[in-house]
Short mmCIF file of N, CA and C in Angstrom, two decimals:
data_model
loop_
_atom_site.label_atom_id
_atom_site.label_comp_id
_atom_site.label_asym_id
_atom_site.label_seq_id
_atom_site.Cartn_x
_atom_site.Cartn_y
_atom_site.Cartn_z
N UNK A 361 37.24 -60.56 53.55
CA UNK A 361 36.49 -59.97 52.45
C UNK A 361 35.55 -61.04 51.92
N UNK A 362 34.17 -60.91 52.09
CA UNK A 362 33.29 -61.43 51.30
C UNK A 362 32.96 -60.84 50.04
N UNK A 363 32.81 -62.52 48.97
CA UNK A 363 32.50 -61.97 47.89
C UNK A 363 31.07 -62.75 47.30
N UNK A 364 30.37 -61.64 46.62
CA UNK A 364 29.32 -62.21 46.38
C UNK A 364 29.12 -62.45 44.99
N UNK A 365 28.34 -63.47 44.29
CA UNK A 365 28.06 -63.99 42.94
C UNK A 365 27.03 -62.50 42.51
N UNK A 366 27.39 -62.55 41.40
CA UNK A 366 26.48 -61.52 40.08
C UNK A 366 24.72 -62.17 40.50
N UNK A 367 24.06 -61.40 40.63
CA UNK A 367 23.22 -62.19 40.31
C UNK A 367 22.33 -61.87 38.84
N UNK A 368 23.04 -60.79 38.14
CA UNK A 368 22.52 -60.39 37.01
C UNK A 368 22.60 -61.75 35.77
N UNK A 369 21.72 -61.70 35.06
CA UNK A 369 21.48 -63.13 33.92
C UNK A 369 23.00 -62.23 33.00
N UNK A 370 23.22 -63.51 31.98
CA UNK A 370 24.26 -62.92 31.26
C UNK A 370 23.89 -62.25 30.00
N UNK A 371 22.26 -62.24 29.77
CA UNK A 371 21.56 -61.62 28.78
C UNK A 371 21.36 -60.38 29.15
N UNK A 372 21.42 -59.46 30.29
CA UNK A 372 20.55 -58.63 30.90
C UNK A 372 21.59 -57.51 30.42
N UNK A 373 21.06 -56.33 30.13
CA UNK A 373 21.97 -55.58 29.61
C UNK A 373 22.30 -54.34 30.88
N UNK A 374 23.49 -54.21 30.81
CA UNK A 374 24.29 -53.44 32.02
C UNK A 374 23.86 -52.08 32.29
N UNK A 375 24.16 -51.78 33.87
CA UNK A 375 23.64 -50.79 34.38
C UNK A 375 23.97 -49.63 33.79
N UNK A 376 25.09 -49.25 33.28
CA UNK A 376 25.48 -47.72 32.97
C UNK A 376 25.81 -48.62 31.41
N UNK A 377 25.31 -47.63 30.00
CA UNK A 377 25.60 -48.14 28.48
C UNK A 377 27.32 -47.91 28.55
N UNK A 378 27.86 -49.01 27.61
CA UNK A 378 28.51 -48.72 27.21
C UNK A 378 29.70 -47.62 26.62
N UNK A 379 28.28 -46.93 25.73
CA UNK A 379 28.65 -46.26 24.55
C UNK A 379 27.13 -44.76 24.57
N UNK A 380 27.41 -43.70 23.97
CA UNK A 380 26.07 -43.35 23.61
C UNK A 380 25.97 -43.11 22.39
N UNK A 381 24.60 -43.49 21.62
CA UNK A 381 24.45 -42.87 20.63
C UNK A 381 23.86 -41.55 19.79
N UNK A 382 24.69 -41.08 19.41
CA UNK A 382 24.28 -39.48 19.27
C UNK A 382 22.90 -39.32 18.15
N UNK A 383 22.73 -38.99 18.50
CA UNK A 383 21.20 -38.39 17.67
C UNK A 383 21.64 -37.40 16.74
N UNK A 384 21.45 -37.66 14.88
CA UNK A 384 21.83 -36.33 14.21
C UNK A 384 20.43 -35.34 13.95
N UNK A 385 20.42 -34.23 13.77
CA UNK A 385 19.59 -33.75 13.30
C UNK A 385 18.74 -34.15 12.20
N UNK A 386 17.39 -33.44 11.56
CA UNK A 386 17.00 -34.16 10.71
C UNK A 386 16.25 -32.89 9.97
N UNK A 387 15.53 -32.73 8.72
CA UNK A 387 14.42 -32.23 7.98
C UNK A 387 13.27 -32.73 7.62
N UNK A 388 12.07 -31.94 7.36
CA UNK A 388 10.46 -32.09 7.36
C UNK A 388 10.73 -31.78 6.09
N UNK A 389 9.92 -32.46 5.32
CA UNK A 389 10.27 -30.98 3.43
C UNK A 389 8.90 -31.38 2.88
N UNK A 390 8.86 -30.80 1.87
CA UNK A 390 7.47 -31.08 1.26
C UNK A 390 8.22 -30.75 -0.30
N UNK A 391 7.64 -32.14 -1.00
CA UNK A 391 7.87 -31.73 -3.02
C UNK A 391 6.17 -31.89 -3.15
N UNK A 392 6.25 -31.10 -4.45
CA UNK A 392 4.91 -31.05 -5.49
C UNK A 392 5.75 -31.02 -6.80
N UNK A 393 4.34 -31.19 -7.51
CA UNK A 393 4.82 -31.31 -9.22
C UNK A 393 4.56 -29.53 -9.57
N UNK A 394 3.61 -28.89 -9.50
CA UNK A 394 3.44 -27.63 -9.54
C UNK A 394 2.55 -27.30 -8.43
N UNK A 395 2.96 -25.70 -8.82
CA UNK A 395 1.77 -25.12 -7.72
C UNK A 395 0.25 -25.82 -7.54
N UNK A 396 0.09 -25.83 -6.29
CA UNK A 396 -1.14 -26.56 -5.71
C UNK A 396 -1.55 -28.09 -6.14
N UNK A 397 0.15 -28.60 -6.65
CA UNK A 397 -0.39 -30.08 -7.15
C UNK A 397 -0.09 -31.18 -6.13
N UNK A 398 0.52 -32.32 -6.48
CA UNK A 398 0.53 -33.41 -5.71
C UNK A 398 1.03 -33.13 -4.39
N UNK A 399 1.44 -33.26 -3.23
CA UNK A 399 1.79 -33.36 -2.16
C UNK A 399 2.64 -34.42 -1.50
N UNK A 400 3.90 -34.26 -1.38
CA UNK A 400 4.39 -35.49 -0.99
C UNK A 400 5.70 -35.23 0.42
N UNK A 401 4.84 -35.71 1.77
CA UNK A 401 5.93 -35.24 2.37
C UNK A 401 6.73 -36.11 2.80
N UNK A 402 7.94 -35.66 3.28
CA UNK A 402 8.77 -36.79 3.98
C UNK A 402 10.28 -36.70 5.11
N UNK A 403 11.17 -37.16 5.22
CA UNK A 403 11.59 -36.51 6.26
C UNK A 403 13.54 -37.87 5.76
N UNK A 404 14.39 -36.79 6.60
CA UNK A 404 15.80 -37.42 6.42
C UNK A 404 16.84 -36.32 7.19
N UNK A 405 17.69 -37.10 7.43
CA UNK A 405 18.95 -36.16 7.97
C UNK A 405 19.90 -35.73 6.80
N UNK A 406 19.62 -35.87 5.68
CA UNK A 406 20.14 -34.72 4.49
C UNK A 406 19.37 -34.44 3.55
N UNK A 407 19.37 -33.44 3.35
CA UNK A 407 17.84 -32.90 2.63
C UNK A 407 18.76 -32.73 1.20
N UNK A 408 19.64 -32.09 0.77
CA UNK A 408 19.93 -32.21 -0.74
C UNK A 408 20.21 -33.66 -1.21
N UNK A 409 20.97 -34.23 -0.81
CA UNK A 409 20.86 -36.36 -0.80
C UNK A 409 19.94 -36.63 -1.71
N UNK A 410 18.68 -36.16 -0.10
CA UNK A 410 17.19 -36.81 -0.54
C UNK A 410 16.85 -36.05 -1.75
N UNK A 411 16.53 -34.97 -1.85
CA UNK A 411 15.81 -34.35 -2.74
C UNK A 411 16.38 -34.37 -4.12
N UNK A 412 17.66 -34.83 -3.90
CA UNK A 412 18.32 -34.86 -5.08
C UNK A 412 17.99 -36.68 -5.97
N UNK A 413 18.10 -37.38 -4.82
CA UNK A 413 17.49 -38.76 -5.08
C UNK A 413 16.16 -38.36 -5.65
N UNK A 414 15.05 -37.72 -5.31
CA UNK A 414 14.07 -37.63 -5.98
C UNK A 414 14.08 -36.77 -7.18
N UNK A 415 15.02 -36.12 -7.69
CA UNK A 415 14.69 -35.04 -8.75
C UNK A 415 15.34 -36.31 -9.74
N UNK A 416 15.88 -37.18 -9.44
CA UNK A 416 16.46 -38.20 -10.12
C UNK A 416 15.84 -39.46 -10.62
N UNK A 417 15.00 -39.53 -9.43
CA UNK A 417 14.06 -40.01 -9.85
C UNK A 417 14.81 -42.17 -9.43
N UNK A 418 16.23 -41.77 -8.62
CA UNK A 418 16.44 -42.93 -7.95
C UNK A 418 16.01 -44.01 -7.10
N UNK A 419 14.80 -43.53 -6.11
CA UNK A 419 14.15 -44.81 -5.71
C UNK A 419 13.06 -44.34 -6.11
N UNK A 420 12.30 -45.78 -6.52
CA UNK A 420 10.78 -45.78 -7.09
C UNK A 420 9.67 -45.73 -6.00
N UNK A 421 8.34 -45.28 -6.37
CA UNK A 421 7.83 -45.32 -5.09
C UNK A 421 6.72 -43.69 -5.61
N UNK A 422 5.83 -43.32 -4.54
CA UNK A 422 5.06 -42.16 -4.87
C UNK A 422 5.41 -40.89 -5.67
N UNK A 423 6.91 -40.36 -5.04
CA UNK A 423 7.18 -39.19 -5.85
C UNK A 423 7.92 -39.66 -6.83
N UNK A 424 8.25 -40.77 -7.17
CA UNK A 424 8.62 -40.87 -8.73
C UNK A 424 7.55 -41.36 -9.77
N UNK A 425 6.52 -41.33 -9.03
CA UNK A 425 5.07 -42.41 -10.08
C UNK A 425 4.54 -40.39 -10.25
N UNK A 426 4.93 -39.78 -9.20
CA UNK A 426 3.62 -38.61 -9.84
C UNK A 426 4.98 -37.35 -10.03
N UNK A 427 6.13 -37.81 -10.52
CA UNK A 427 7.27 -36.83 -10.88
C UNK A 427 7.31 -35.29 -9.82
N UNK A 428 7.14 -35.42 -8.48
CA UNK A 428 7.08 -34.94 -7.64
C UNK A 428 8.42 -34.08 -7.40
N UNK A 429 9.07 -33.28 -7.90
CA UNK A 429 10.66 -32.87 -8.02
C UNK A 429 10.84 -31.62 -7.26
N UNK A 430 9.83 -30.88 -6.91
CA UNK A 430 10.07 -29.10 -6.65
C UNK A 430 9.67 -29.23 -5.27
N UNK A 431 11.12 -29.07 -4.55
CA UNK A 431 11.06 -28.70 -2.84
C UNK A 431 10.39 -27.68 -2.45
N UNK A 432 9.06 -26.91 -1.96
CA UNK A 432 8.58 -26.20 -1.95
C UNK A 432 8.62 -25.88 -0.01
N UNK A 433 9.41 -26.66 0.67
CA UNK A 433 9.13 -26.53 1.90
C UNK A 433 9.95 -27.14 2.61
N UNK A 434 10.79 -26.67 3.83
CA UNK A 434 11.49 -27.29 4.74
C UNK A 434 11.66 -26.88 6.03
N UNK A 435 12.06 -27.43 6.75
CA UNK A 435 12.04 -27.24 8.64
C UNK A 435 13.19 -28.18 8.82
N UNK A 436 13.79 -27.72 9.28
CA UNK A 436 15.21 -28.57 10.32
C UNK A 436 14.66 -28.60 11.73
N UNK A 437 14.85 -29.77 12.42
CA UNK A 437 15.29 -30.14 13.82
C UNK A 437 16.52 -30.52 13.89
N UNK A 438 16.70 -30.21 15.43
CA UNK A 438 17.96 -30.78 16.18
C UNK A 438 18.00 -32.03 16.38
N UNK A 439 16.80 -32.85 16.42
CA UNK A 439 16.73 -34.05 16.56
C UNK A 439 15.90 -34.62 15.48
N UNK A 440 16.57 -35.92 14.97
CA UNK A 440 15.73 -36.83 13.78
C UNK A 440 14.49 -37.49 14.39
N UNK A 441 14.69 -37.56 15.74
CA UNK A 441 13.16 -37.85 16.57
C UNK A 441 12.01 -37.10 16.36
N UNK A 442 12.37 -35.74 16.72
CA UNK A 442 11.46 -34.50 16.34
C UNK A 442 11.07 -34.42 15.20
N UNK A 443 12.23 -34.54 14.37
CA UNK A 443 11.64 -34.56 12.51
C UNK A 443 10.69 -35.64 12.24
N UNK A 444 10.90 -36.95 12.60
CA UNK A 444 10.23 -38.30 12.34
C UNK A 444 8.70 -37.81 12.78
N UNK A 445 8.56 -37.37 14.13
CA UNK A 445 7.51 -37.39 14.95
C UNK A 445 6.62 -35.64 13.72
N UNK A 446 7.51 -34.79 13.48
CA UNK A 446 6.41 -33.66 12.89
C UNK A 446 5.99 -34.29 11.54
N UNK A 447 6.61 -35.13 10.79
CA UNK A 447 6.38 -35.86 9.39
C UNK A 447 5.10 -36.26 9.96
N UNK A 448 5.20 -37.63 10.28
CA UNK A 448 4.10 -37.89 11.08
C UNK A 448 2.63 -36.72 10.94
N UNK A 449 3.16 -35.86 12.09
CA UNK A 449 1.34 -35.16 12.30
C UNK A 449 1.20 -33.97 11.18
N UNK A 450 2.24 -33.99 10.25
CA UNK A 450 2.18 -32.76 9.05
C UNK A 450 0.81 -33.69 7.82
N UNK A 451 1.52 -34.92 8.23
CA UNK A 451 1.18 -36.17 7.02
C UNK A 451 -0.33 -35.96 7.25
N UNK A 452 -1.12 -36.29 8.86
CA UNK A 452 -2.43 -36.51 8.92
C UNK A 452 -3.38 -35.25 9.07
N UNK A 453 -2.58 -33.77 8.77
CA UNK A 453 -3.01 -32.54 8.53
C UNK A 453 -3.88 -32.89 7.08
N UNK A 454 -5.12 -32.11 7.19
CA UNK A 454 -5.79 -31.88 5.79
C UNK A 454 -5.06 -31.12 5.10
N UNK A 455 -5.52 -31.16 3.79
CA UNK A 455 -4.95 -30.53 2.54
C UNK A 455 -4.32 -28.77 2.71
N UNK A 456 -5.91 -28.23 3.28
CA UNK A 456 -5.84 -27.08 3.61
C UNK A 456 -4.37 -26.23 4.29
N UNK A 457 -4.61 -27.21 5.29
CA UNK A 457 -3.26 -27.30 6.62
C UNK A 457 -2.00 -26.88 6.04
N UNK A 458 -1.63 -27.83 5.20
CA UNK A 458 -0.64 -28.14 4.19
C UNK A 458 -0.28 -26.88 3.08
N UNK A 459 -1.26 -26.83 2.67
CA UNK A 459 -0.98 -25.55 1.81
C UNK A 459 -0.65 -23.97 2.23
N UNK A 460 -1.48 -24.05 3.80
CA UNK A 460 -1.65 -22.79 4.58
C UNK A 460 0.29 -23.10 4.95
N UNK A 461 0.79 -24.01 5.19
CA UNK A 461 2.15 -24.50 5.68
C UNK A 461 2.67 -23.42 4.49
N UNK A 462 2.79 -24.10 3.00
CA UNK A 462 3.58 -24.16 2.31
C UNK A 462 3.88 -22.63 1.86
N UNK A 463 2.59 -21.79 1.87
CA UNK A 463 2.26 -20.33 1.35
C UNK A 463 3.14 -19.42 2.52
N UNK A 464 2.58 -19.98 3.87
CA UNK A 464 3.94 -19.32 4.94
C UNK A 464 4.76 -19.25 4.68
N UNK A 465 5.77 -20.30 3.95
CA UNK A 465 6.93 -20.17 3.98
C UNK A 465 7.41 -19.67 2.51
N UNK A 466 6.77 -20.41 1.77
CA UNK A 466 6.91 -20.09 0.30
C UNK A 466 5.98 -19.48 -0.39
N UNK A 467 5.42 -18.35 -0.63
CA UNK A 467 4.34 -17.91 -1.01
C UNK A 467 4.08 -18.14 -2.31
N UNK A 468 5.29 -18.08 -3.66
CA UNK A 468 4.95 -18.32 -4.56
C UNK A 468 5.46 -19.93 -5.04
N UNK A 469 5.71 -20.64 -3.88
CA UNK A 469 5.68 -22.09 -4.22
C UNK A 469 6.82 -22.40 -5.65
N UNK A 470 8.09 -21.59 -5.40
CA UNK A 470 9.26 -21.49 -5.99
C UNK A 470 10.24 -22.49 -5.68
N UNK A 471 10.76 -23.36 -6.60
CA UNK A 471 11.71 -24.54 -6.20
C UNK A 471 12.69 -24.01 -5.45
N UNK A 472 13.20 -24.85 -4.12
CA UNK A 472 13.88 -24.17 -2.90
C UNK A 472 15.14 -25.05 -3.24
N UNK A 473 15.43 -26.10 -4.01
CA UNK A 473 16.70 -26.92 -4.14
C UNK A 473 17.83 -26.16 -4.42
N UNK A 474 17.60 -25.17 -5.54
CA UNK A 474 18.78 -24.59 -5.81
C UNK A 474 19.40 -23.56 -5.08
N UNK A 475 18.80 -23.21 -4.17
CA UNK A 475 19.46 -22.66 -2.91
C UNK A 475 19.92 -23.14 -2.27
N UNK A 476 19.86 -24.52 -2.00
CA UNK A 476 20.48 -25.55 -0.99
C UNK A 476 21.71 -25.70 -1.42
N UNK A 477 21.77 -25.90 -2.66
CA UNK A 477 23.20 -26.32 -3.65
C UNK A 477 23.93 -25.26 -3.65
#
């Protein structure tokens, strides 16, 4: 029986992983202050958490400088990839875009949190 040396470095990371890591789902949402006002979108794998962090007004930052509190919009993916990636091209949509979004789903732009709860 011949045996042969590794020739893999001891940095090099192995052929088959370990381990995998699961991907959780995620949400797209959109808050405003009122109808047709500020716009602020953003994205997380728990949407009451987040939205609740913002009605709170717990981390500082855009939607707590323009009191941004009323969920007017949401989309779930199966993947937080997918969510990350639609935040993204929702974000560089014009205004228009955005609103035509929000009226689809919410026509009278009615806070959606307390349904979540």
């Amino acid at each position: 029986v011949q045996r042969t040396a590794s020739l893999r470095s001891p940095m090099s990371r192995p052929s088959t992983p370990c381990f995998t890591r699961v991907m959780s789902g995620g949400f797209v949402y959109i808050l405003t202050n009122r109808r047709d006002g500020v716009l602020y979108i953003g994205v997380t794998n728990d949407l009451v958490r987040r939205v609740f962090e913002h009605r709170e007004g717990v981390v500082k930052g855009f939607s707590k400088t323009h009191g941004l509190k009323l969920l007017v919009y949401y989309e779930q993916h199966d993947d937080i990839r997918l969510a990350i990636q639609r935040e993204k091209t929702v974000k560089h949509w014009p205004r228009a875009w955005k609103v035509r979004l929000i009226n689809g789903f919410n026509r009278e732009w009615d806070d959606l949190y307390p349904s979540l709860i």
